[in-house]
Short mmCIF file of C-alpha atoms in Angstrom, two decimals:
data_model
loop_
_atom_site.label_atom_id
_atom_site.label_comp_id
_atom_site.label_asym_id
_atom_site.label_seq_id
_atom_site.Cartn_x
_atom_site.Cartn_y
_atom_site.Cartn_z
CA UNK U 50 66.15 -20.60 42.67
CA UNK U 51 66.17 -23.03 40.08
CA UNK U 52 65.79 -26.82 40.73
CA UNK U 53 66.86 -29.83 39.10
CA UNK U 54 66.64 -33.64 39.06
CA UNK U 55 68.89 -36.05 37.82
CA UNK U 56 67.38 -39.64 36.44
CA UNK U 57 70.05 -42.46 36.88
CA UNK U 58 69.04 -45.28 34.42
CA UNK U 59 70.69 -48.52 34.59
CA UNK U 60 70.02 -52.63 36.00
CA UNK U 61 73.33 -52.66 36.65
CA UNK U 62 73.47 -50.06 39.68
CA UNK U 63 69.91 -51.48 40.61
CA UNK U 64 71.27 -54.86 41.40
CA UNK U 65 74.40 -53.40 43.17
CA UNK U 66 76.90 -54.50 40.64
CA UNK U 67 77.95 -51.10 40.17
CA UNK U 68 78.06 -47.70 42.61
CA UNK U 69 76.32 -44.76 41.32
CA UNK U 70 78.93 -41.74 41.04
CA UNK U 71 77.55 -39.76 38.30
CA UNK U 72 74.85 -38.28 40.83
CA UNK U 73 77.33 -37.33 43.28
CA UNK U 74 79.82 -35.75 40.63
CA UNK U 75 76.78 -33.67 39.19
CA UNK U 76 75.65 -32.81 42.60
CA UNK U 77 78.66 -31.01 43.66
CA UNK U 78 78.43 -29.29 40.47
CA UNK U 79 74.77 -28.39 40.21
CA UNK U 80 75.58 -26.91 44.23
CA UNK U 81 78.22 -25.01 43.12
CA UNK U 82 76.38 -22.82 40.49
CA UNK U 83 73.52 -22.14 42.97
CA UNK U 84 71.23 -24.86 40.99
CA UNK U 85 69.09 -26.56 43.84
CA UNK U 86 68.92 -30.74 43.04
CA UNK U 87 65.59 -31.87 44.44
CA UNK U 88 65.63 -35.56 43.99
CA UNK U 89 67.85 -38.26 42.28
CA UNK U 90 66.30 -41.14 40.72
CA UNK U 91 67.76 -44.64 40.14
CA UNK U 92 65.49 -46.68 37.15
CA UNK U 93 65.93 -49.71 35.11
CA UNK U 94 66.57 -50.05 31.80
CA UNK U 95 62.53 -50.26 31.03
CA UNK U 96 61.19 -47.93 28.33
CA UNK U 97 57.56 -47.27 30.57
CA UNK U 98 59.56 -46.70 33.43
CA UNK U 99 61.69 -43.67 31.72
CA UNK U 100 58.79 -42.48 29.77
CA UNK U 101 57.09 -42.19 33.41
CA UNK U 102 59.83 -40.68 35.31
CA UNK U 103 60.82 -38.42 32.75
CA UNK U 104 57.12 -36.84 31.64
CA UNK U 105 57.03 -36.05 36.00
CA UNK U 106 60.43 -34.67 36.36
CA UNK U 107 60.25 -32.73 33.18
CA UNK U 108 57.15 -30.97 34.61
CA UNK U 109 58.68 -30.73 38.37
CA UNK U 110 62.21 -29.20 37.37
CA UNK U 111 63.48 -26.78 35.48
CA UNK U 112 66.63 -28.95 34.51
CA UNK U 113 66.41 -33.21 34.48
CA UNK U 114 69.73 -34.43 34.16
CA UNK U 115 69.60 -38.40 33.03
CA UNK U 116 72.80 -41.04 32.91
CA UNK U 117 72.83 -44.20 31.06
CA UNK U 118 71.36 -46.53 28.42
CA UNK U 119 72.70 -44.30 24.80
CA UNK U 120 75.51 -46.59 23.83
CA UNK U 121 75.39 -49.40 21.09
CA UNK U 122 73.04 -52.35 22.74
CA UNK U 123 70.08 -53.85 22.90
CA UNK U 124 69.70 -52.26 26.67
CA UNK U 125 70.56 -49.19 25.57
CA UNK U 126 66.89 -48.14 25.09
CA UNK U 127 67.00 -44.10 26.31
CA UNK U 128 67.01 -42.15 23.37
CA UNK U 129 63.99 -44.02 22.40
CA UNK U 130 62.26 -43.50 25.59
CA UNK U 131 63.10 -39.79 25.87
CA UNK U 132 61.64 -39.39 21.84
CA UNK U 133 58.27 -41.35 23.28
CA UNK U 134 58.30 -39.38 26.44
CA UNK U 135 58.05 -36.06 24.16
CA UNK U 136 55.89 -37.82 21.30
CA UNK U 137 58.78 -36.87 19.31
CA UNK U 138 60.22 -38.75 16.22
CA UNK U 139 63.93 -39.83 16.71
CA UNK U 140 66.05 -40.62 13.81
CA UNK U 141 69.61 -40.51 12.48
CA UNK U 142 71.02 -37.07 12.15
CA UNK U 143 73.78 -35.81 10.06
CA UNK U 144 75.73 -34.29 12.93
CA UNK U 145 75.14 -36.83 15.37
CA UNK U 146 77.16 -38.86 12.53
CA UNK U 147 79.73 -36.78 11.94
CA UNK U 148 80.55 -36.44 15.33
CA UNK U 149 80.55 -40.42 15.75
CA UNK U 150 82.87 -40.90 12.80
CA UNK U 151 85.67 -38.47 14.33
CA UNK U 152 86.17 -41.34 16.66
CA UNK U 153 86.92 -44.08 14.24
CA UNK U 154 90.19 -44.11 12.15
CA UNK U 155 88.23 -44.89 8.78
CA UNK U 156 85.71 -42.26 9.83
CA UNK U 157 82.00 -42.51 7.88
CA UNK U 158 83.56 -45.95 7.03
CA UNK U 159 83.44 -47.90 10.13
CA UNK U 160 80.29 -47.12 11.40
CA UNK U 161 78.16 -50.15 11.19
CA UNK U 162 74.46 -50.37 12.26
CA UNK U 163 75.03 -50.47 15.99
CA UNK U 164 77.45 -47.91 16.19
CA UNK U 165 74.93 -45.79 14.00
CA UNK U 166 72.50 -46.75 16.46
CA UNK U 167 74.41 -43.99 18.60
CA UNK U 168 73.50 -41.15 16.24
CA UNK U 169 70.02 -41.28 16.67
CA UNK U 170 68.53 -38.72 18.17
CA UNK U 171 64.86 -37.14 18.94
CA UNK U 172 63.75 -34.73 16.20
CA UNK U 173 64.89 -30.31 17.47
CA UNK U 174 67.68 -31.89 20.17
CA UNK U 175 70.87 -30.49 20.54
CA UNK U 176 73.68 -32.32 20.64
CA UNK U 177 76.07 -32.61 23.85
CA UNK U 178 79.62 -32.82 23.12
CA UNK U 179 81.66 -36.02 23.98
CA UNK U 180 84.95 -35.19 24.15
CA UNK U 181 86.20 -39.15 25.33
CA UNK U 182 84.78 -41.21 22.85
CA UNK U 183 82.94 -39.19 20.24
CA UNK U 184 79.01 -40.31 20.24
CA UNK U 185 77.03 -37.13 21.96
CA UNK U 186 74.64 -37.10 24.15
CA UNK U 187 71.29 -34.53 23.35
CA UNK U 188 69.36 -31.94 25.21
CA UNK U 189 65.44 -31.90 24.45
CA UNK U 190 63.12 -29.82 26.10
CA UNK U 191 65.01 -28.97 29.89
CA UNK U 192 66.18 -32.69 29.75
CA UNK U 193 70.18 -33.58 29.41
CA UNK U 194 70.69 -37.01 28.38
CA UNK U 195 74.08 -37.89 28.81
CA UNK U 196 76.23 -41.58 29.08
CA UNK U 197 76.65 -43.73 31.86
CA UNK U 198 80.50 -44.17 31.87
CA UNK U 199 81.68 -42.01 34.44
CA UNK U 200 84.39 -40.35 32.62
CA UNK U 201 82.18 -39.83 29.40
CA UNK U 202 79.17 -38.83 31.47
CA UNK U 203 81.82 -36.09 33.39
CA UNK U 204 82.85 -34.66 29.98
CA UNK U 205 79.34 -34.05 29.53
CA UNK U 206 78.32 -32.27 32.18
CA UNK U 207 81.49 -30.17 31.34
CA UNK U 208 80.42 -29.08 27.82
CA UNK U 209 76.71 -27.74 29.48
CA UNK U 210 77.55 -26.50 32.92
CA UNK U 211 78.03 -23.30 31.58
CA UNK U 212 75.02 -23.32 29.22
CA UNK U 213 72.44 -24.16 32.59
CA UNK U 214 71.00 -20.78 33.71
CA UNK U 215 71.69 -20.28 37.59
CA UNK U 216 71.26 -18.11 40.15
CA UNK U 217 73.93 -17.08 42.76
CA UNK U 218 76.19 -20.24 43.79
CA UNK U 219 75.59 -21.64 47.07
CA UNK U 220 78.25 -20.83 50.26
CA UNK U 221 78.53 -23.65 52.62
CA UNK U 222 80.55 -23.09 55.82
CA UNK U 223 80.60 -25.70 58.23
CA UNK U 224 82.48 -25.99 62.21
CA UNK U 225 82.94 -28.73 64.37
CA UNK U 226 81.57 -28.63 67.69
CA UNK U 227 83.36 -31.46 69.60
CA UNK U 228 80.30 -32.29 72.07
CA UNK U 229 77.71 -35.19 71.79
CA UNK U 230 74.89 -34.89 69.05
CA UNK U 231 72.29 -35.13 71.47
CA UNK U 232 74.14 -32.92 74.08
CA UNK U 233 73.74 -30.04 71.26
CA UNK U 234 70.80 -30.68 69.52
CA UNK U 235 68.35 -28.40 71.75
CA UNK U 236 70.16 -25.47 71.30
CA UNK U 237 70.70 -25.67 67.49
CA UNK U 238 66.91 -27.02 67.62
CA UNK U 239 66.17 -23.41 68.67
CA UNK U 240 68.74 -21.59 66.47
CA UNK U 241 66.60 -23.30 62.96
CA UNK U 242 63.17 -22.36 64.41
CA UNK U 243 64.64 -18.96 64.41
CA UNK U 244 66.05 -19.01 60.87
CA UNK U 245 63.98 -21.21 58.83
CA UNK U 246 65.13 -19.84 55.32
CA UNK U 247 68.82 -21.19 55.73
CA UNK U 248 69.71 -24.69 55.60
CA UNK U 249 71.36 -26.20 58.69
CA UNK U 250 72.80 -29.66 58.64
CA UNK U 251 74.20 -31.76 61.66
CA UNK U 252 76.76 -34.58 61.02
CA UNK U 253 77.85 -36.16 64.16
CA UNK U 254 81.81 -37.86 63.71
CA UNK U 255 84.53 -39.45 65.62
CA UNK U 256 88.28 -38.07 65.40
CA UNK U 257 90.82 -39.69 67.23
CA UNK U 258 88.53 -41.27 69.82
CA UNK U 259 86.50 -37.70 70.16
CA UNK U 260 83.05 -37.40 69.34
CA UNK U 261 81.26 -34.39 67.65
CA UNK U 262 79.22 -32.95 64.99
CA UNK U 263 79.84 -30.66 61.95
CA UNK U 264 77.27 -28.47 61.61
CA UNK U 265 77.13 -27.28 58.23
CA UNK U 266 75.24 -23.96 57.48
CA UNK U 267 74.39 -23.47 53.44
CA UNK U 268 72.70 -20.61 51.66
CA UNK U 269 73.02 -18.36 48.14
CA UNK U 270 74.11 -15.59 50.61
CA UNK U 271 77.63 -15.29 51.73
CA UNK U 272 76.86 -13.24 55.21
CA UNK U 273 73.77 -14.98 56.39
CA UNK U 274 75.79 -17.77 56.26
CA UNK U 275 78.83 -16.07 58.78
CA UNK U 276 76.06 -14.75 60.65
CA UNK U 277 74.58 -17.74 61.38
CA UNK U 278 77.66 -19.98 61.82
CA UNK U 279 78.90 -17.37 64.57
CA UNK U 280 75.58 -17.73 66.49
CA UNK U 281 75.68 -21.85 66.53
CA UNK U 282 79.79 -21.55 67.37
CA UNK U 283 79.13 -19.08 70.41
CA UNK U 284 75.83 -20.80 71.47
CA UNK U 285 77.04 -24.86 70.96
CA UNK U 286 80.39 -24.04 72.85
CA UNK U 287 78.62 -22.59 75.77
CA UNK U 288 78.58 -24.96 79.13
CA UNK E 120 59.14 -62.55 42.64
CA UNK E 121 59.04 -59.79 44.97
CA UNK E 122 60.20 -56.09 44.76
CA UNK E 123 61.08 -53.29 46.64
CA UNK E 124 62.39 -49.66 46.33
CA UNK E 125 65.06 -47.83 48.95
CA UNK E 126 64.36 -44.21 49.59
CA UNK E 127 67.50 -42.14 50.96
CA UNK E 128 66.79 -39.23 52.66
CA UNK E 129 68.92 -36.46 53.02
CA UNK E 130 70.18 -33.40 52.22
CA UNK E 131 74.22 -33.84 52.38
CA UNK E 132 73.44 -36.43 49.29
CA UNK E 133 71.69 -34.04 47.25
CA UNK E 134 73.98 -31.04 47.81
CA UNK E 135 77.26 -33.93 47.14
CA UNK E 136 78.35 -33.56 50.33
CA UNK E 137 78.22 -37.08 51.08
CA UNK E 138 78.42 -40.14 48.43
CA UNK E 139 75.45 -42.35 49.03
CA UNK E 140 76.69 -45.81 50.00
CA UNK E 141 74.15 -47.08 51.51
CA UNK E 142 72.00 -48.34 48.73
CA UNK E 143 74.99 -50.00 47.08
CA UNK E 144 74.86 -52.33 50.00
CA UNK E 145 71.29 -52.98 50.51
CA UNK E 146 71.24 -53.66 46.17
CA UNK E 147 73.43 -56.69 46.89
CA UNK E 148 71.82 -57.85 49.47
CA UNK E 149 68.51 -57.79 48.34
CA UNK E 150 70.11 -59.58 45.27
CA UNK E 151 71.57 -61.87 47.00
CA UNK E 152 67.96 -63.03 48.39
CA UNK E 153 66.33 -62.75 45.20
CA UNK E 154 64.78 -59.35 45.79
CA UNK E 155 63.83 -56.99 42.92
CA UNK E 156 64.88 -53.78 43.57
CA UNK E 157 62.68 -51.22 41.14
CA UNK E 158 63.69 -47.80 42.34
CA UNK E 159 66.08 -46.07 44.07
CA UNK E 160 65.12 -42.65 45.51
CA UNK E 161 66.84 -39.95 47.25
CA UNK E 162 64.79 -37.14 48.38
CA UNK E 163 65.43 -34.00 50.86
CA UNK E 164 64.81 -33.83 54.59
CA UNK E 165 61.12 -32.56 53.99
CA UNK E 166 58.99 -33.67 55.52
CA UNK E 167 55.85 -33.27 52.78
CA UNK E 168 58.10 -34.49 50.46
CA UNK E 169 58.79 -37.95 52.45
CA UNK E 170 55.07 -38.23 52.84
CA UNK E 171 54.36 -38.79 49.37
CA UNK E 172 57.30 -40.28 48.03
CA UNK E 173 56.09 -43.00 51.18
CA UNK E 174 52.94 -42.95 50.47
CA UNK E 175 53.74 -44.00 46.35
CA UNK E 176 56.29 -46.77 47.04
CA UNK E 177 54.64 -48.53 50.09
CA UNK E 178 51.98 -48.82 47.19
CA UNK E 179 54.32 -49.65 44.90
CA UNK E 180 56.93 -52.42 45.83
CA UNK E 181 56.58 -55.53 49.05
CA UNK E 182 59.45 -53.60 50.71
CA UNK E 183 59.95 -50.11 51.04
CA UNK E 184 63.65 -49.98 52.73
CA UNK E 185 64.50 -45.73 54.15
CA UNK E 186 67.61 -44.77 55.50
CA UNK E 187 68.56 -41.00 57.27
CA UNK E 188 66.84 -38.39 59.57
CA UNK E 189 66.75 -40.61 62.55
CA UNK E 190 68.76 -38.73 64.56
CA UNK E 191 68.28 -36.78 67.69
CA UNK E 192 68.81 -32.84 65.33
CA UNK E 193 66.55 -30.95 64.14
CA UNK E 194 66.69 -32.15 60.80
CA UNK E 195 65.97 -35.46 62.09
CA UNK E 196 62.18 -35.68 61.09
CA UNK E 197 61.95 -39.18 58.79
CA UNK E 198 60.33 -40.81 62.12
CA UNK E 199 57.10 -37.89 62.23
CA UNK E 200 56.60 -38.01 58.69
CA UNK E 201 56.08 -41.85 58.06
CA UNK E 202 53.76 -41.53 61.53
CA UNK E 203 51.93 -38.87 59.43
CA UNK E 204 52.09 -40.70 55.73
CA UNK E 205 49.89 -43.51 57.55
CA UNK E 206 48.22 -41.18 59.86
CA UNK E 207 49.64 -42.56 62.74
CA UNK E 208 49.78 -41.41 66.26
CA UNK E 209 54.08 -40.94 67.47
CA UNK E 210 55.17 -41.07 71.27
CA UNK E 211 57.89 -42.51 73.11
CA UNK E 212 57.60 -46.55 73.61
CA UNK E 213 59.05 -48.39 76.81
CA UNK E 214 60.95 -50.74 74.98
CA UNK E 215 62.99 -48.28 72.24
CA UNK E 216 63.52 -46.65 75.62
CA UNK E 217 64.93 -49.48 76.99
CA UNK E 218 67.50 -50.13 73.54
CA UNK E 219 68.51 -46.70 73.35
CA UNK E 220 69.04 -46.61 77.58
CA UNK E 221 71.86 -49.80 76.92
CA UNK E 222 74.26 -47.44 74.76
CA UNK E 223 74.72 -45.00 78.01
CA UNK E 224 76.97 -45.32 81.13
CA UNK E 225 74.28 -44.74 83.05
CA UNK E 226 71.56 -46.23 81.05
CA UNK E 227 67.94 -44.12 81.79
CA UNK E 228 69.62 -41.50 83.80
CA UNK E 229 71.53 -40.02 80.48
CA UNK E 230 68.42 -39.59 78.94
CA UNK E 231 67.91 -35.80 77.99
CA UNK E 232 64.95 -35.12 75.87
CA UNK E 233 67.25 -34.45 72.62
CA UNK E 234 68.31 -38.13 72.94
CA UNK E 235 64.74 -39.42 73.97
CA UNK E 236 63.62 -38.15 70.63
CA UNK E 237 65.29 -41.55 69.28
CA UNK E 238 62.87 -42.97 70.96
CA UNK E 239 59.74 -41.86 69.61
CA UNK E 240 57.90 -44.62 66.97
CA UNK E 241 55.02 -44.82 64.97
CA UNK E 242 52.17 -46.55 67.34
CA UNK E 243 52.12 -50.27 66.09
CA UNK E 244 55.98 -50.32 65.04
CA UNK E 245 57.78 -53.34 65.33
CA UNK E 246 61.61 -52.27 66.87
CA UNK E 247 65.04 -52.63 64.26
CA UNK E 248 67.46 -53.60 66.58
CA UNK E 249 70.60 -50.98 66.53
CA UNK E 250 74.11 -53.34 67.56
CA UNK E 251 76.04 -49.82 66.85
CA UNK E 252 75.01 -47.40 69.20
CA UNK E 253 71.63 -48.26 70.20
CA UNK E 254 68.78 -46.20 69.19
CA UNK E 255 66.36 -48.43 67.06
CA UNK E 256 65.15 -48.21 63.87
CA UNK E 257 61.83 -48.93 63.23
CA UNK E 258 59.26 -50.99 60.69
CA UNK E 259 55.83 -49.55 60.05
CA UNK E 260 53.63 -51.92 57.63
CA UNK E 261 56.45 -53.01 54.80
CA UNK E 262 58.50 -49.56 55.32
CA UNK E 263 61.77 -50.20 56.92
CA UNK E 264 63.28 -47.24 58.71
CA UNK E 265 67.00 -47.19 59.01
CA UNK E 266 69.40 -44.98 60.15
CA UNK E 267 71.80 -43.05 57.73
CA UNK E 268 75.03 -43.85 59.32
CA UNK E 269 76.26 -46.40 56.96
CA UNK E 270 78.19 -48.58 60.00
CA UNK E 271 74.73 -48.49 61.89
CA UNK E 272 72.58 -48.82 58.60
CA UNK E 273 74.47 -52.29 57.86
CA UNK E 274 73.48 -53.28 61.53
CA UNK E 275 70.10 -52.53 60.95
CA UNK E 276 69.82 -54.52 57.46
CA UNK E 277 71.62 -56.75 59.12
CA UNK E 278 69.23 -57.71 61.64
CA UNK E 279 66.22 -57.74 59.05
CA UNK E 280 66.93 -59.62 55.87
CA UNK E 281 66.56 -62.82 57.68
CA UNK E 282 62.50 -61.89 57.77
CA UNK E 283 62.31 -60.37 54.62
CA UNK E 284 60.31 -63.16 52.54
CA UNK E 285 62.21 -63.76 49.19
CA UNK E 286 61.63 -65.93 46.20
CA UNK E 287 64.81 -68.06 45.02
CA UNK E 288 67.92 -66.04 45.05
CA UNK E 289 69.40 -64.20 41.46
CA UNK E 290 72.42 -66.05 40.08
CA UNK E 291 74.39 -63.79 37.86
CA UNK E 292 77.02 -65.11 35.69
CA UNK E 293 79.39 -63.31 33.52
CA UNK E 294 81.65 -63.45 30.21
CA UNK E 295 84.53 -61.34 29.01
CA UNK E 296 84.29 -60.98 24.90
CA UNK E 297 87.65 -59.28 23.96
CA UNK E 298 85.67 -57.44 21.14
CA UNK E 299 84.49 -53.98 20.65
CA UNK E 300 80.52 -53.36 21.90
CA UNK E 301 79.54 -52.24 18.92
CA UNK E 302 80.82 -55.28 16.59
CA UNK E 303 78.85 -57.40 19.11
CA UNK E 304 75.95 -55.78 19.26
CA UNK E 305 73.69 -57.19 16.62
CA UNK E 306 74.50 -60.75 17.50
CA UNK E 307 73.53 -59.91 21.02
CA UNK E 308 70.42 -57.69 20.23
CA UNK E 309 69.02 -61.30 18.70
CA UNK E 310 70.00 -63.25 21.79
CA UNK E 311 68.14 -60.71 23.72
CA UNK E 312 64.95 -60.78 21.95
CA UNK E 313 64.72 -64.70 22.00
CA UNK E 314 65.40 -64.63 25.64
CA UNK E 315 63.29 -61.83 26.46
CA UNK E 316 62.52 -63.00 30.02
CA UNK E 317 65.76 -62.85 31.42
CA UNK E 318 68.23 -60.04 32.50
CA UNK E 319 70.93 -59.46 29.79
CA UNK E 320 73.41 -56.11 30.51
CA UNK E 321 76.48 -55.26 28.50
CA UNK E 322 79.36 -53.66 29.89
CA UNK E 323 81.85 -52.24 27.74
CA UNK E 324 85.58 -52.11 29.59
CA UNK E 325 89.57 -51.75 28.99
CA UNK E 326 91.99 -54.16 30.48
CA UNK E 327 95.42 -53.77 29.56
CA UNK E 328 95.00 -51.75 26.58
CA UNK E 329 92.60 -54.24 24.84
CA UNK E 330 88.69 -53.54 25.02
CA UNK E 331 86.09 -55.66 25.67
CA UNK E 332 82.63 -55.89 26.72
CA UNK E 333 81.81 -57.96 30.09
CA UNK E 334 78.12 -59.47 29.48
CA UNK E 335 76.01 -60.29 32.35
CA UNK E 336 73.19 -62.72 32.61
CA UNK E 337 70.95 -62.66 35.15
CA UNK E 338 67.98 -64.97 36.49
CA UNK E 339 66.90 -67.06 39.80
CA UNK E 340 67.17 -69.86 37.59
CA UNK E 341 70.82 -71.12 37.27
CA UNK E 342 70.84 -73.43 34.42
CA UNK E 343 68.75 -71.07 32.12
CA UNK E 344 71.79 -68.57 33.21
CA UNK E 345 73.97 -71.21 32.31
CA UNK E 346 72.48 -72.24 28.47
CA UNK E 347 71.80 -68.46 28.00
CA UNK E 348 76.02 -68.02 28.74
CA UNK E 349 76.99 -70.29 26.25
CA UNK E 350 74.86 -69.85 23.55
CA UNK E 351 75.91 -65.84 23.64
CA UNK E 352 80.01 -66.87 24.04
CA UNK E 353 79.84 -69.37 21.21
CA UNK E 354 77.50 -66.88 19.29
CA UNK E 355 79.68 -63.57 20.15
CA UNK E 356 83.18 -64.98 19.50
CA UNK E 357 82.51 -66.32 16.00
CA UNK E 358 84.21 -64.17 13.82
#
């Protein structure tokens, strides 16, 4: 099973000016190629922070997934961390600028120092592909950096989802047991103890003035998971 | 000025079941109070896992702010780990009793044991009142255990930001600079590095086909705000 973590990086979702939705978009995707996310991350724009976050995760996961803080500004301050975190130089690269200037109607000609800025990248990265507004993001090492703008940082994850190694996907079933949370929660107490490898969640909800829970069974295998959603439906709906 | 880090816990975020909302809301508030809030962490329903990631940020930050796993399931197990990441003795207390008895028909008498399990605290806990449906959160030295219900997790921050000690509150104030980000860049890479003690994001966006960056100051003290404001718009719109 492989594991990742994703590193959000940004003041701006710190101070709740803006919802995180990059980690939720990846997460769906990481669960369904089997990749297991271990732990998110939300950091601010501070170059010891990143340097410290990403030397742990790098070491913790086998893929680190990070958002935010490559475009043109003085707070965009990632690339340099991630080159520190690796003791790595960073510097313009030919590519990175070629793949800039496809987004500019002059090409070569309109980038100026800040947009250049955008083409630096720590020495051996490969480039990520951005298909929205041309300046790429860069793998080094197991760690993805990719842009904070939701619908940059999506076409990202796009152009390496099928580059990250995986095992099998993940199945989730789930059922609805329209009981109390607490009127059920002996019996599926029992029913983990009894199958501690398999991940069983309970989400209690209200549905037109009914109470229940969802319980949500999730595992690589397709007919544990039946197995064990059978058991909890015949043993929850029992009197 | 004071800090503090939120730790989410729970699976259905990591596998992108569910869009974490919750820290969103307790971001603005803390803002609102002049809280700074360094981290945001969202870790699985482990329980050695929550142990450590408690036993860094209580460390770490004056307010350590949880929410999820207080439930009556099985997978409800955020109450016996921070009793175990301050080696702390857990047991069912009279007065969480008493909370959690109000939410029933027939108060003590609906009791079963799954639903008395909301009722077990850390010895020494002070009680989070719950105006949703009752069973209490709980705070253990400056760790703040909330439920992950976002309708009963805004009850519970509810009840406790009036205690939370704060400096003066953050003032953020905003300009729109019809310009591209990367043509304002260098002028506001200068700004920044003059001010270098205040909070200065820039957020490129697209209103009605024209682009522009929205730049954000932020500080508790409002006139600095202010002369920081207009020194960048005269600055940033001279052509």
């Amino acid at each position: 099973m492989k594991i990742a973590s994703i590193i959000i990086i940004g003041n701006e979702i710190l101070s709740g000016r803006t919802q995180d939705i990059n980690s939720n978009y990846l997460a769906k995707k990481l669960s369904s190629i089997g990749v297991f996310l271990k732990e998110i991350r939300v950091i601010p724009d501070e170059k010891s922070k990143i340097i410290e976050v990403v030397r742990t995760e790098t070491k913790k996961a086998d893929f680190v997934f990070t958002s935010g803080g490559i475009g043109p500004t003085h707070d965009d301050i990632t690339a340099d961390s991630i080159a520190e975190a690796f003791n790595l130089k960073i510097d313009l690269r030919q590519d990175a600028i070629n793949e800039l200037a496809k987004n500019y109607p002059n090409g070569l000609k309109d980038l100026n120092s800040a947009r250049l800025r955008m083409a630096r990248v720590p020495e051996g990265s490969e480039l990520i592909k951005n298909r929205v507004s041309g300046a790429p993001g860069f793998r080094v090492n197991n760690v993805y950096v990719m842009a904070g703008v939701p619908i940059i940082f999506k076409s990202m994850v796009e152009s390496i989802l099928g580059n990250i190694k995986h095992s099998d996907p993940f199945v989730s079933t789930s059922i609805k047991i329209f009981k109390a949370e607490s009127y059920i929660s002996e019996k599926l107490r029992k029913i983990s103890l009894k199958y501690e490898d398999i991940q069983i969640g309970s989400y209690p909800f209200k549905e037109n003035e009914k109470i229940g829970v969802e319980i949500l069974v999730r595992h690589t295998d397709k007919e544990y998971v039946q197995k064990v959603i059978t058991e909890i439906e015949t043993n929850l709906n029992e009197p």
